[in-house]
JSON list of C-alpha atoms in Angstrom, two decimals:
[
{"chain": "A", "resi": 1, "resn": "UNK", "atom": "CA", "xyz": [-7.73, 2.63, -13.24]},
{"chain": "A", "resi": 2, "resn": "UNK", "atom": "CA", "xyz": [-10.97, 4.17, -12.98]},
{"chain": "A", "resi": 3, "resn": "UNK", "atom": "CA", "xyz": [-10.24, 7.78, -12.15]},
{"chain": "A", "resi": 4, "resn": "UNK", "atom": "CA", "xyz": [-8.82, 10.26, -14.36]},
{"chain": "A", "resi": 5, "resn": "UNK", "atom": "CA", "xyz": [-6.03, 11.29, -12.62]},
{"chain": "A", "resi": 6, "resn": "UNK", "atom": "CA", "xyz": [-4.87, 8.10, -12.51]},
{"chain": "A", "resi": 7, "resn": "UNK", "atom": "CA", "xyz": [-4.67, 7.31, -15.73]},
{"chain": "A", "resi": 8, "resn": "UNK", "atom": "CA", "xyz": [-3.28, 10.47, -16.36]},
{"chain": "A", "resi": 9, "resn": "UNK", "atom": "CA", "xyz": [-0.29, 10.38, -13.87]},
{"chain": "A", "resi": 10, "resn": "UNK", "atom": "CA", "xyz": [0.32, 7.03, -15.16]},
{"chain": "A", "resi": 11, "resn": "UNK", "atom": "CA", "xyz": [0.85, 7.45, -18.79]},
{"chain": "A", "resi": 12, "resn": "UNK", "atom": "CA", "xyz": [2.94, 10.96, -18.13]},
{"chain": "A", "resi": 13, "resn": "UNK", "atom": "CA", "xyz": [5.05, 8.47, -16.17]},
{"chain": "A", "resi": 14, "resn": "UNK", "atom": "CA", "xyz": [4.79, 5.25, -18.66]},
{"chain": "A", "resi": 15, "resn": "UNK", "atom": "CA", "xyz": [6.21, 8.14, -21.16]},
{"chain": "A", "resi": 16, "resn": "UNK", "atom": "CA", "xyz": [8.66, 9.21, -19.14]},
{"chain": "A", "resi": 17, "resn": "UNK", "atom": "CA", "xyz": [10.58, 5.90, -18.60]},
{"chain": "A", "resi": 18, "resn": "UNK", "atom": "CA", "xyz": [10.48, 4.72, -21.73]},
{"chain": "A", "resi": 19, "resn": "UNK", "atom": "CA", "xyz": [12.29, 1.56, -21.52]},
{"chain": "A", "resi": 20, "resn": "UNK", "atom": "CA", "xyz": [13.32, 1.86, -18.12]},
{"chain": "A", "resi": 21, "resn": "UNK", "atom": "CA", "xyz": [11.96, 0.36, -15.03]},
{"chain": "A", "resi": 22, "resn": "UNK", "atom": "CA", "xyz": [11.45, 3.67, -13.92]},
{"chain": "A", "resi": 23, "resn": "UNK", "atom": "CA", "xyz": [12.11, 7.30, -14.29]},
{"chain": "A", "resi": 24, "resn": "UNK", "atom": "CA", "xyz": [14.60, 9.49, -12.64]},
{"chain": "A", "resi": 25, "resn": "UNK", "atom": "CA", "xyz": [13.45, 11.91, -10.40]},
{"chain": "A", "resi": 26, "resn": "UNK", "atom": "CA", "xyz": [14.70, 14.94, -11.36]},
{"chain": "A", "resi": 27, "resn": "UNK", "atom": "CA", "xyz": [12.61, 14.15, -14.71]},
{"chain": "A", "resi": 28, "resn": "UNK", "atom": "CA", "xyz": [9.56, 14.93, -13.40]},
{"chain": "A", "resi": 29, "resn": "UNK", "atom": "CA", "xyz": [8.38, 18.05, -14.11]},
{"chain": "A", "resi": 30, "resn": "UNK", "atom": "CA", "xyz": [5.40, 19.83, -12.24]},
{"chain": "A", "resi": 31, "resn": "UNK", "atom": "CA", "xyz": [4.68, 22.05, -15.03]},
{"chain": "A", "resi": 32, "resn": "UNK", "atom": "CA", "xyz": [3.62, 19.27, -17.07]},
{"chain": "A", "resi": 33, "resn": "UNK", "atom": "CA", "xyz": [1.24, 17.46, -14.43]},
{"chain": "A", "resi": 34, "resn": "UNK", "atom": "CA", "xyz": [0.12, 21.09, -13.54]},
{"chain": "A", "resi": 35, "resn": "UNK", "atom": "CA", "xyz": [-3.86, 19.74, -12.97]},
{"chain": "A", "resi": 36, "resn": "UNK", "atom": "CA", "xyz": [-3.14, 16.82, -11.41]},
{"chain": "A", "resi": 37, "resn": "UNK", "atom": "CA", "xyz": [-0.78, 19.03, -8.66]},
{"chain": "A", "resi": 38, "resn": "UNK", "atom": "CA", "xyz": [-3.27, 18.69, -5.73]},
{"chain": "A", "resi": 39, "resn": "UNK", "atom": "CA", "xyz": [-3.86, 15.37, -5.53]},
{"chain": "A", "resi": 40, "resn": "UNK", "atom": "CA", "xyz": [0.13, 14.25, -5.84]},
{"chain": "A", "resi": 41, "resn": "UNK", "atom": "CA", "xyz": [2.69, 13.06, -3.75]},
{"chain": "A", "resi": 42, "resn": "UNK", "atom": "CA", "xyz": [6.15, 11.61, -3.67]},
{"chain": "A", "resi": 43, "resn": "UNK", "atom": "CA", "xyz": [7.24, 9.59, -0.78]},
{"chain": "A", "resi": 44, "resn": "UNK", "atom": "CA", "xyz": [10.43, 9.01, 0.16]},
{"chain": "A", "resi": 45, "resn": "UNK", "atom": "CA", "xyz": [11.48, 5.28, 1.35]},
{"chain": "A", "resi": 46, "resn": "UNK", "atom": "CA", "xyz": [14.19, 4.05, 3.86]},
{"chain": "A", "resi": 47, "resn": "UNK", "atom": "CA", "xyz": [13.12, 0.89, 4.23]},
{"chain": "A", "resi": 48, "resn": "UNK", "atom": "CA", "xyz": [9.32, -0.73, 3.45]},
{"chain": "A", "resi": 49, "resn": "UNK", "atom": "CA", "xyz": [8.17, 0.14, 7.30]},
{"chain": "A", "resi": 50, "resn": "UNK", "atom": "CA", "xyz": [9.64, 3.45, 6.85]},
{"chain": "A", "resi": 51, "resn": "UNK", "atom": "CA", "xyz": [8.35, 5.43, 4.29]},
{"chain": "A", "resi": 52, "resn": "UNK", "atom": "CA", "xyz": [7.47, 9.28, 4.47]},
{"chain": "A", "resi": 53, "resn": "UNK", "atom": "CA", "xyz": [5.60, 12.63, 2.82]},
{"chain": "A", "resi": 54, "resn": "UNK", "atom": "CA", "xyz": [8.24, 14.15, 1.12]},
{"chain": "A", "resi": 55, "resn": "UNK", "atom": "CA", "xyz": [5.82, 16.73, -1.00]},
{"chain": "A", "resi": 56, "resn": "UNK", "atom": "CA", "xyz": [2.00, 16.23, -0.99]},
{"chain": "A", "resi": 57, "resn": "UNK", "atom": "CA", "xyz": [-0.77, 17.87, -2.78]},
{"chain": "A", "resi": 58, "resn": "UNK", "atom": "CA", "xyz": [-3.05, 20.54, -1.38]},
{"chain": "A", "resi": 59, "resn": "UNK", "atom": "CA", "xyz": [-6.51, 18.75, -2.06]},
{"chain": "A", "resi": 60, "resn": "UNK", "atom": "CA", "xyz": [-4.86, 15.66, -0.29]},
{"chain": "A", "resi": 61, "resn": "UNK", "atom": "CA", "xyz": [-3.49, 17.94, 2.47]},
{"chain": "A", "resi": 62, "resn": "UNK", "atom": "CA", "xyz": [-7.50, 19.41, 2.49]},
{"chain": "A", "resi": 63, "resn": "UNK", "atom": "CA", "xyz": [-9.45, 15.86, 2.41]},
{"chain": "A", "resi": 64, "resn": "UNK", "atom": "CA", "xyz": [-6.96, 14.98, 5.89]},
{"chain": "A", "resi": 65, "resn": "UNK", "atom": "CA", "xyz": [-7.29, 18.95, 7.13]},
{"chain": "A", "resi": 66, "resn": "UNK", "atom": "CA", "xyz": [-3.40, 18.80, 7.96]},
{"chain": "A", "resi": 67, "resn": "UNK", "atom": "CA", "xyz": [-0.18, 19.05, 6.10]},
{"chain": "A", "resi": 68, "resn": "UNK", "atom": "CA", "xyz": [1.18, 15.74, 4.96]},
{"chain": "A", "resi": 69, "resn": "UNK", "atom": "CA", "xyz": [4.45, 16.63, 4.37]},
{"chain": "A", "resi": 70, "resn": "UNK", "atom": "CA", "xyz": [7.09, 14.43, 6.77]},
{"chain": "A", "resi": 71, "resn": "UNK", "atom": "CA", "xyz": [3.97, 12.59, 7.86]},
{"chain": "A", "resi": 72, "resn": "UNK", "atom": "CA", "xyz": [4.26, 9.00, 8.31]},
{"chain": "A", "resi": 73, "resn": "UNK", "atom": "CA", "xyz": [2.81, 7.41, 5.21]},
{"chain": "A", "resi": 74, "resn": "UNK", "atom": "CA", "xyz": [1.82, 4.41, 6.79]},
{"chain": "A", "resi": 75, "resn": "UNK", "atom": "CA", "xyz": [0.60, 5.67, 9.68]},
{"chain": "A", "resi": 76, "resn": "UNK", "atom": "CA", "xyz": [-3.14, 5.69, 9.82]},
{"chain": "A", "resi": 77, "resn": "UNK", "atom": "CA", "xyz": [-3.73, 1.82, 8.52]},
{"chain": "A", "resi": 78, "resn": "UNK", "atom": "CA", "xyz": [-4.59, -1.23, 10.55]},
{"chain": "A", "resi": 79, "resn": "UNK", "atom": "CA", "xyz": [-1.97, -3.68, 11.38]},
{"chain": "A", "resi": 80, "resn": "UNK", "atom": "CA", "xyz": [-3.09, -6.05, 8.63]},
{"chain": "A", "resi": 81, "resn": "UNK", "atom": "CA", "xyz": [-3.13, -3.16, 5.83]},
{"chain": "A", "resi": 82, "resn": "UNK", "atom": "CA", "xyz": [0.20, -1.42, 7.40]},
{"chain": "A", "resi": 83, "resn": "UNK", "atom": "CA", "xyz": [2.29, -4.71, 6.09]},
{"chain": "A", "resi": 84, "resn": "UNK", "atom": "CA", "xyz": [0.17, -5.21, 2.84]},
{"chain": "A", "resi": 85, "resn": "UNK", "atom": "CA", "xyz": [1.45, -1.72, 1.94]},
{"chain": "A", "resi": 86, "resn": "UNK", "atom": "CA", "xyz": [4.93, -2.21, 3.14]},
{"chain": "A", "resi": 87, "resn": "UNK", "atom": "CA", "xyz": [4.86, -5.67, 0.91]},
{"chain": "A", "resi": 88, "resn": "UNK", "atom": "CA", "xyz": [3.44, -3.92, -1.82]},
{"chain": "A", "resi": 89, "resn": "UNK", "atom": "CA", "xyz": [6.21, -0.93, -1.39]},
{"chain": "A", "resi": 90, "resn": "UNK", "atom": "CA", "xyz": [8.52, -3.47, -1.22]},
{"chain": "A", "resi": 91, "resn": "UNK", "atom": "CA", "xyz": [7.53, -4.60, -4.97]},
{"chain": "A", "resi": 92, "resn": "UNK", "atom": "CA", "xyz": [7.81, -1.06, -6.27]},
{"chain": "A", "resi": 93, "resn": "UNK", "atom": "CA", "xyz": [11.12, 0.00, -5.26]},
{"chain": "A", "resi": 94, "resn": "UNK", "atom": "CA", "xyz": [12.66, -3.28, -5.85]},
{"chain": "A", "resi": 95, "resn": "UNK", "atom": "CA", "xyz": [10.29, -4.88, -8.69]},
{"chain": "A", "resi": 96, "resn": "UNK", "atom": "CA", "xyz": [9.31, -1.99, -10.61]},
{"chain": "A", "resi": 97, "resn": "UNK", "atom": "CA", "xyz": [5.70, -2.30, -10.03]},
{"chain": "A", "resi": 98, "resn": "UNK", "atom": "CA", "xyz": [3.27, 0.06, -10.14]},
{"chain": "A", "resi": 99, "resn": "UNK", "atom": "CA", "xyz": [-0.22, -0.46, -7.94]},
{"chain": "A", "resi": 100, "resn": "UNK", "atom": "CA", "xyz": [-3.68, 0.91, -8.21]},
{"chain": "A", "resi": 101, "resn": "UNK", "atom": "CA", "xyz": [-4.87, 0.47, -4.68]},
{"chain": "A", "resi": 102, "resn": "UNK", "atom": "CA", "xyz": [-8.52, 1.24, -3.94]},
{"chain": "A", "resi": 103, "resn": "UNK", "atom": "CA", "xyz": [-9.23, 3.16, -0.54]},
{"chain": "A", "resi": 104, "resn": "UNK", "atom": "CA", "xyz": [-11.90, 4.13, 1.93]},
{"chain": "A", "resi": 105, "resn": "UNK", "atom": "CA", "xyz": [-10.94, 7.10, 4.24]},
{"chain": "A", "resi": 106, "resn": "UNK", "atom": "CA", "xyz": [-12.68, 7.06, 7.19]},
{"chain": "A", "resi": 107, "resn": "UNK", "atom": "CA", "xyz": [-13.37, 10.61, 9.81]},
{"chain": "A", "resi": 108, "resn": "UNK", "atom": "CA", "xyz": [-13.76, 10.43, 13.29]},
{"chain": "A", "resi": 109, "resn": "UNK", "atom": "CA", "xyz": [-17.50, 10.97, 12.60]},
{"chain": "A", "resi": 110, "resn": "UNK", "atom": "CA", "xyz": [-17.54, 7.61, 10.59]},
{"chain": "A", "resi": 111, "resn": "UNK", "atom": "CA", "xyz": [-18.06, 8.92, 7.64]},
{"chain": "A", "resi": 112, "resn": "UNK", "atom": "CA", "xyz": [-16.40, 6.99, 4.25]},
{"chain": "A", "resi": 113, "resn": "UNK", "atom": "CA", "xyz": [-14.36, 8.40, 1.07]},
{"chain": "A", "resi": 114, "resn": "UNK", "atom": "CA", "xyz": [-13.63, 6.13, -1.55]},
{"chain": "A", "resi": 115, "resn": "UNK", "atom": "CA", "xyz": [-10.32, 6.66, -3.11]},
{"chain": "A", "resi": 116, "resn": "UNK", "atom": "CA", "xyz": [-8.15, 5.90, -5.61]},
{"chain": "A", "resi": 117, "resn": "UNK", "atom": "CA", "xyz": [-4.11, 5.74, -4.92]},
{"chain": "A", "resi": 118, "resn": "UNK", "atom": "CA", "xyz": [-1.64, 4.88, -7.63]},
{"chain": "A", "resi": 119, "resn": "UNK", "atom": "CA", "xyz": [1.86, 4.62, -6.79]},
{"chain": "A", "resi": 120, "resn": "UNK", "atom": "CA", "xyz": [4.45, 4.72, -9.27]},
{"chain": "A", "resi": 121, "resn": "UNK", "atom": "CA", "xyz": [8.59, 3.87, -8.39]},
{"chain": "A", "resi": 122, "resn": "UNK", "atom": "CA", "xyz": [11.13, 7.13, -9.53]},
{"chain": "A", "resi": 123, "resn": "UNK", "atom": "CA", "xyz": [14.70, 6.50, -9.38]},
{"chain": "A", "resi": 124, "resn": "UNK", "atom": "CA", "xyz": [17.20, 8.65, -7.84]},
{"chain": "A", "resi": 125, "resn": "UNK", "atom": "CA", "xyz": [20.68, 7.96, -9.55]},
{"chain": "A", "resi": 126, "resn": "UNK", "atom": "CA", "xyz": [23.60, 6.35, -7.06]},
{"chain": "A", "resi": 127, "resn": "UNK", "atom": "CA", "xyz": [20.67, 5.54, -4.96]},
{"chain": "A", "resi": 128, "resn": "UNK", "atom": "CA", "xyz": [17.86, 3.24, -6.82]},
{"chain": "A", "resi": 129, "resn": "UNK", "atom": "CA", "xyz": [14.35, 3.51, -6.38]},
{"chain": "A", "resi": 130, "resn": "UNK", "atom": "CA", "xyz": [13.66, 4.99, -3.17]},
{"chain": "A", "resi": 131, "resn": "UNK", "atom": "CA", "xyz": [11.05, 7.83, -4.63]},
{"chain": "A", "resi": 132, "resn": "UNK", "atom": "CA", "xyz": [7.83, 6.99, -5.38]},
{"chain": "A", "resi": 133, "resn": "UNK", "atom": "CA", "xyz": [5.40, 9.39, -7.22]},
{"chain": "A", "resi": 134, "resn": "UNK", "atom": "CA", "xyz": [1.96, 8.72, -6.29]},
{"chain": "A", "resi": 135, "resn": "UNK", "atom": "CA", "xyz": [-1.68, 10.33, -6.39]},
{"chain": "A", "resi": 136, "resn": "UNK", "atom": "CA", "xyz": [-4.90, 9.98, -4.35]},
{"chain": "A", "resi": 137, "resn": "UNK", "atom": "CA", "xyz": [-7.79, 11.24, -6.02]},
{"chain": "A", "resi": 138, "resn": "UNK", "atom": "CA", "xyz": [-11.86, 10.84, -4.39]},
{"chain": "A", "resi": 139, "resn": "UNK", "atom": "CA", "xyz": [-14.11, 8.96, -6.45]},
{"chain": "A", "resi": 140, "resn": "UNK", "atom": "CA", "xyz": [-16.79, 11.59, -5.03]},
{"chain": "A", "resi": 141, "resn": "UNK", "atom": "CA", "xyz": [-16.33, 14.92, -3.32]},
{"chain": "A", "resi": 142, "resn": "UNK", "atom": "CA", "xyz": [-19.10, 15.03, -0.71]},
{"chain": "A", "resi": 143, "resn": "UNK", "atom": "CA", "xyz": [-20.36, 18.51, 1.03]},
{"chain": "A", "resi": 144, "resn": "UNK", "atom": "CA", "xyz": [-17.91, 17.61, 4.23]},
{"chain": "A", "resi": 145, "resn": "UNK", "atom": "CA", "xyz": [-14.58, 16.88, 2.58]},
{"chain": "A", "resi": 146, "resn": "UNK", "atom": "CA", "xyz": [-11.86, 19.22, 3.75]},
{"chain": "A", "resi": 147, "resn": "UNK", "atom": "CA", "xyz": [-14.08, 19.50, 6.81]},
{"chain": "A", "resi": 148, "resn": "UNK", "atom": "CA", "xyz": [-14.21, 16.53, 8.91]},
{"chain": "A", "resi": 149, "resn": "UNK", "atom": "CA", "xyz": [-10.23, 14.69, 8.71]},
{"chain": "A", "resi": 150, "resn": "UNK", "atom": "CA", "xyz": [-9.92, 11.55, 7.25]},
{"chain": "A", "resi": 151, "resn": "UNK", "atom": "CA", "xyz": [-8.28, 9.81, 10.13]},
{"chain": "A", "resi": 152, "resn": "UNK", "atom": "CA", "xyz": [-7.73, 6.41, 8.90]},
{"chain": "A", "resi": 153, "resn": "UNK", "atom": "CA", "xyz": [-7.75, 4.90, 5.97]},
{"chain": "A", "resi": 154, "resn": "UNK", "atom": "CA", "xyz": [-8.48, 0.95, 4.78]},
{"chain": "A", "resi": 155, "resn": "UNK", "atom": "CA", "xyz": [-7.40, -1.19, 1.43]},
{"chain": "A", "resi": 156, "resn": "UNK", "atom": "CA", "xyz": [-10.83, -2.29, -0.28]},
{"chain": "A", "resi": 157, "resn": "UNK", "atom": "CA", "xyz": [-8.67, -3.23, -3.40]},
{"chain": "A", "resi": 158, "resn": "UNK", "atom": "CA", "xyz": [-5.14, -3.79, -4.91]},
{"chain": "A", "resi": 159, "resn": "UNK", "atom": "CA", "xyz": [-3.86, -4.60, -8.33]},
{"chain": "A", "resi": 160, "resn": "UNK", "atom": "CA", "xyz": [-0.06, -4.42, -9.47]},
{"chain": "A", "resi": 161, "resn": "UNK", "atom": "CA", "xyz": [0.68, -3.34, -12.72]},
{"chain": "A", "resi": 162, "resn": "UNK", "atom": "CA", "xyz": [3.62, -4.43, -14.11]},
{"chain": "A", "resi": 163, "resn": "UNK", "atom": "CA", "xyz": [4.30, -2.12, -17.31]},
{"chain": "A", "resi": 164, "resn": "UNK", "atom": "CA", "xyz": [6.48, -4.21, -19.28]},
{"chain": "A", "resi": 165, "resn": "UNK", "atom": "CA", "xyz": [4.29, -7.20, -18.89]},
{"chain": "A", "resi": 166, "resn": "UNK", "atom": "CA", "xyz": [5.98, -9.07, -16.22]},
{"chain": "A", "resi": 167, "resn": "UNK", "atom": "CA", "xyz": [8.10, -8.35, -12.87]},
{"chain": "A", "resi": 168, "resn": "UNK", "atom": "CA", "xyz": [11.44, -6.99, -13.63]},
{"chain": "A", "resi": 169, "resn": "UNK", "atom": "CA", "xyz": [13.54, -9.44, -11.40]},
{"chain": "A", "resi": 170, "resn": "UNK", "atom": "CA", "xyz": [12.13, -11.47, -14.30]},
{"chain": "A", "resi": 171, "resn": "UNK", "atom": "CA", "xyz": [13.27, -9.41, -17.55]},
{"chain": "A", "resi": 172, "resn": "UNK", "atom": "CA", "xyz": [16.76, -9.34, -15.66]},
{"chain": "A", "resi": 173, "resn": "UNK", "atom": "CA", "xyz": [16.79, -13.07, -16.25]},
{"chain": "A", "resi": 174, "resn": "UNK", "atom": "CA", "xyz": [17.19, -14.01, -12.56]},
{"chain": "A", "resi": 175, "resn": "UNK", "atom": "CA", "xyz": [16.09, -17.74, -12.87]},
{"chain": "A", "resi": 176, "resn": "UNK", "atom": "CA", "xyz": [12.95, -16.60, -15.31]},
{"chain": "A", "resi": 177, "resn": "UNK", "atom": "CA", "xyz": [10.06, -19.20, -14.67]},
{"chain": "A", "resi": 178, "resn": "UNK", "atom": "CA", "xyz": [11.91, -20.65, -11.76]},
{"chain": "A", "resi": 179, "resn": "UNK", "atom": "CA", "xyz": [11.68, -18.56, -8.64]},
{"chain": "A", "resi": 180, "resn": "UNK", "atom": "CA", "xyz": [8.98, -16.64, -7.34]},
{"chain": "A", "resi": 181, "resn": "UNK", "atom": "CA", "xyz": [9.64, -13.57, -6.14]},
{"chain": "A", "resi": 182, "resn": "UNK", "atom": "CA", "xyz": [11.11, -13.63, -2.21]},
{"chain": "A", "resi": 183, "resn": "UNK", "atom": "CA", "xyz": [9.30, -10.85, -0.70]},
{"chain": "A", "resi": 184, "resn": "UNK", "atom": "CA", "xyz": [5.51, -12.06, -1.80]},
{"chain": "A", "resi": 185, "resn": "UNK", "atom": "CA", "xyz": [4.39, -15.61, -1.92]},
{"chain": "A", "resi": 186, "resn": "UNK", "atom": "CA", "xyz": [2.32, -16.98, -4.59]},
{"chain": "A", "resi": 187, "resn": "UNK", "atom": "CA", "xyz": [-1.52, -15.97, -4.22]},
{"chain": "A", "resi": 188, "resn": "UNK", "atom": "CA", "xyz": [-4.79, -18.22, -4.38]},
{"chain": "A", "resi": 189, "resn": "UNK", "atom": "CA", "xyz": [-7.17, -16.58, -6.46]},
{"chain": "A", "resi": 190, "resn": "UNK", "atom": "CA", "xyz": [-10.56, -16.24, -4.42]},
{"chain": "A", "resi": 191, "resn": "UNK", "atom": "CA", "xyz": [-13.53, -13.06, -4.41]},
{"chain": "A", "resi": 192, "resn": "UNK", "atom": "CA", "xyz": [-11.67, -11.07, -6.74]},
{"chain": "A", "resi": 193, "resn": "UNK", "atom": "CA", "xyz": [-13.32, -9.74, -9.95]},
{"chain": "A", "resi": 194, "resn": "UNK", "atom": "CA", "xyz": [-11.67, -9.78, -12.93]},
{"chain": "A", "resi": 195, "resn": "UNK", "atom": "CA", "xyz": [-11.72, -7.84, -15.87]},
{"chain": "A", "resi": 196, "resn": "UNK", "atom": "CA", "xyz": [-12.16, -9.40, -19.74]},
{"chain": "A", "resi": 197, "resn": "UNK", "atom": "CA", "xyz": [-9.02, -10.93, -20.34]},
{"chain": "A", "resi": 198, "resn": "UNK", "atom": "CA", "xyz": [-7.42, -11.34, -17.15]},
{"chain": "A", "resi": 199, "resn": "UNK", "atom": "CA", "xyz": [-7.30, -14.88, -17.01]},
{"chain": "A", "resi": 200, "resn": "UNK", "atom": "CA", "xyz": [-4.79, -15.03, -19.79]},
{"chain": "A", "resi": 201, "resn": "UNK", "atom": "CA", "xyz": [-1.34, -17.03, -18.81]},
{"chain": "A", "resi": 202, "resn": "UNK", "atom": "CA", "xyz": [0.88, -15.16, -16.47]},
{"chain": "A", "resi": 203, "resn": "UNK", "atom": "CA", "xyz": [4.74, -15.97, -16.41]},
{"chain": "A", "resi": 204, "resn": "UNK", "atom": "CA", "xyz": [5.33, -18.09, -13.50]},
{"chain": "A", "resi": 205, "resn": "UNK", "atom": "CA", "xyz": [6.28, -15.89, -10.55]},
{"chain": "A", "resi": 206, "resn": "UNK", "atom": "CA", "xyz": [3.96, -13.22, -11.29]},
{"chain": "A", "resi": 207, "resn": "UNK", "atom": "CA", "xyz": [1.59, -14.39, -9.18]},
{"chain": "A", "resi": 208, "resn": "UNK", "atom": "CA", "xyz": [1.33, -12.60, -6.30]},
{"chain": "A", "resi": 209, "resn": "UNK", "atom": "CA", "xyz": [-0.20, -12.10, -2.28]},
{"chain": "A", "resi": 210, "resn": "UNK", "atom": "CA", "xyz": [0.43, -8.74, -0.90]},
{"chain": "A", "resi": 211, "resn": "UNK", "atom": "CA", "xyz": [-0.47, -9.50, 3.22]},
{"chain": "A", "resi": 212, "resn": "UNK", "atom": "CA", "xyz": [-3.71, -10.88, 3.67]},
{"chain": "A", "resi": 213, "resn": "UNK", "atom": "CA", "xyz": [-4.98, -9.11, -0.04]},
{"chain": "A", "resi": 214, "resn": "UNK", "atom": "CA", "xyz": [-5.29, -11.00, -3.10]},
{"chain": "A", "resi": 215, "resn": "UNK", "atom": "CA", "xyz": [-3.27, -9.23, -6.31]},
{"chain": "A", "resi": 216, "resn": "UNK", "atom": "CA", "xyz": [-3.58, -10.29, -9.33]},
{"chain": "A", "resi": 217, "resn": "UNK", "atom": "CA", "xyz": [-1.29, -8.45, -11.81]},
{"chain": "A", "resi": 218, "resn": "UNK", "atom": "CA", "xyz": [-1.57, -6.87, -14.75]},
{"chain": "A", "resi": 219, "resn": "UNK", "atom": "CA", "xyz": [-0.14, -5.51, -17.86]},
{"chain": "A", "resi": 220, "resn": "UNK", "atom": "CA", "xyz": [-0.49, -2.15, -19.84]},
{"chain": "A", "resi": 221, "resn": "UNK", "atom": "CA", "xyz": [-4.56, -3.43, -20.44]}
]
C-alpha cells in the first residue's frame, strides 16, 4: 500500500472487524473517515459480473467528470481485466480478501492516471458480504484531472491481502492444506516484484491467479 489513504482506510477497517472476516456495514461511520470521504466508495454486489456504485466519493466522481453512483463498476475495463476483477470480487465477498489493485486511468485524449484502489468486503447481516468499501486515490494530481474524463481504466498490478494470514475458507477448516480454492487456480510466479520477505511459506491454497494477473498474497506486512 503505497498511498496514504490506503493505508488509512485499511487499518480503520482492520480495527473495525476485529476478529471477524469482515465488518458490518452499518459500522462504518463517515465521521470517522471524514478526510478520506472523496476518494471512497461502497459497491454493492449481486453476483461477481454484477457489481454497482452504491455511494462514491466526490474527487472520484471529479477525476471521471460524472456521478458514479448506480454506475456499472466494471464497466470501463477490457475484457481480460473485466473477469480479473470479477475473480478477484469473487475472493472478497466469499474469501474475505482484501486487494490493493494498482490502476492507470486513461481520457479520451490518451492521457494516463496512476491509481491506487483498495477494496475491502463489509457484511450486511441475513445477507453476507455483498458490500464492499473501497477507495481510489491518484498517485499524482496533474493540471487536467477533473477536466478531461477518465474513460477507461487498466490493472497494472494486484495483490490480495489476506488479514488473518491466510484465506478464510481455510481458517473455517474446509479441507486446510488440501483444496485450493474453486474460484482461482493456483498461480505461476513470473515478472512480479516482490517485497523483503515475501517468499516466506504460504499455506497451500493460498496461492493464487486472478484472470490472466499474477497475485501473490499477503499478510498484515
Amino acid at each position: 500500500m503505497k498511498n496514504g489513504v490506503t493505508q488509512t482506510l485499511y487499518n480503520y477497517w482492520d480495527d473495525l472487524r476485529g476478529t471477524r472476516p469482515a465488518p458490518n456495514r452499518s459500522e462504518i461511520d463517515p465521521g470517522h473517515i471524514r478526510g478520506l470521504l472523496g476518494d471512497t466508495f461502497i459497491l454493492e454486489t449481486h453476483d461477481p459480473h454484477t457489481v454497482r456504485y452504491r455511494l462514491a466519493g466526490t474527487r472520484l466522481c471529479s477525476a471521471h467528470c460524472r456521478e458514479l453512483k448506480g454506475r456499472n463498476f466494471l464497466r470501463g475495463w477490457s475484457e481480460k481485466d473485466r473477469e480479473a476483477m470479477a475473480s478477484l470480487l469473487t475472493a472478497i465477498t466469499e474469501d474475505a480478501a482484501a486487494a490493493v489493485v494498482g490502476i492507470a486511468g486513461h481520457t479520451e485524449r490518451e492521457q494516463v492516471l496512476p491509481m491506487e484502489m483498495l477494496l475491502l468486503p463489509l457484511n450486511v447481516p441475513g445477507e453476507g458480504r455483498i458490500r464492499i468499501l473501497g477507495s481510489c486515490t491518484p498517485m499524482e494530481r496533474p493540471y487536467w484531472l477533473g477536466l478531461h474524463p477518465i474513460m477507461k481504466q487498466s490493472i497494472t498490478s494486484l495483490r490480495l491481502v489476506w488479514p488473518d494470514e491466510r484465506p478464510y475458507f481455510l481458517n473455517r477448516g474446509d479441507n486446510a492444506g488440501i483444496r485450493s480454492n474453486p474460484i482461482m487456480p493456483r498461480f505461476t510466479a513470473e515478472n512480479m516484484a516482490m517485497p523483503a520477505g515475501a517468499m516466506a511459506p504460504m499455506p497451500q491454497g493460498a496461492e493464487r491467479r486472478v484472470g490472466h494477473l499474477t497475485v501473490y498474497d499477503g499478510g498484515k506486512a
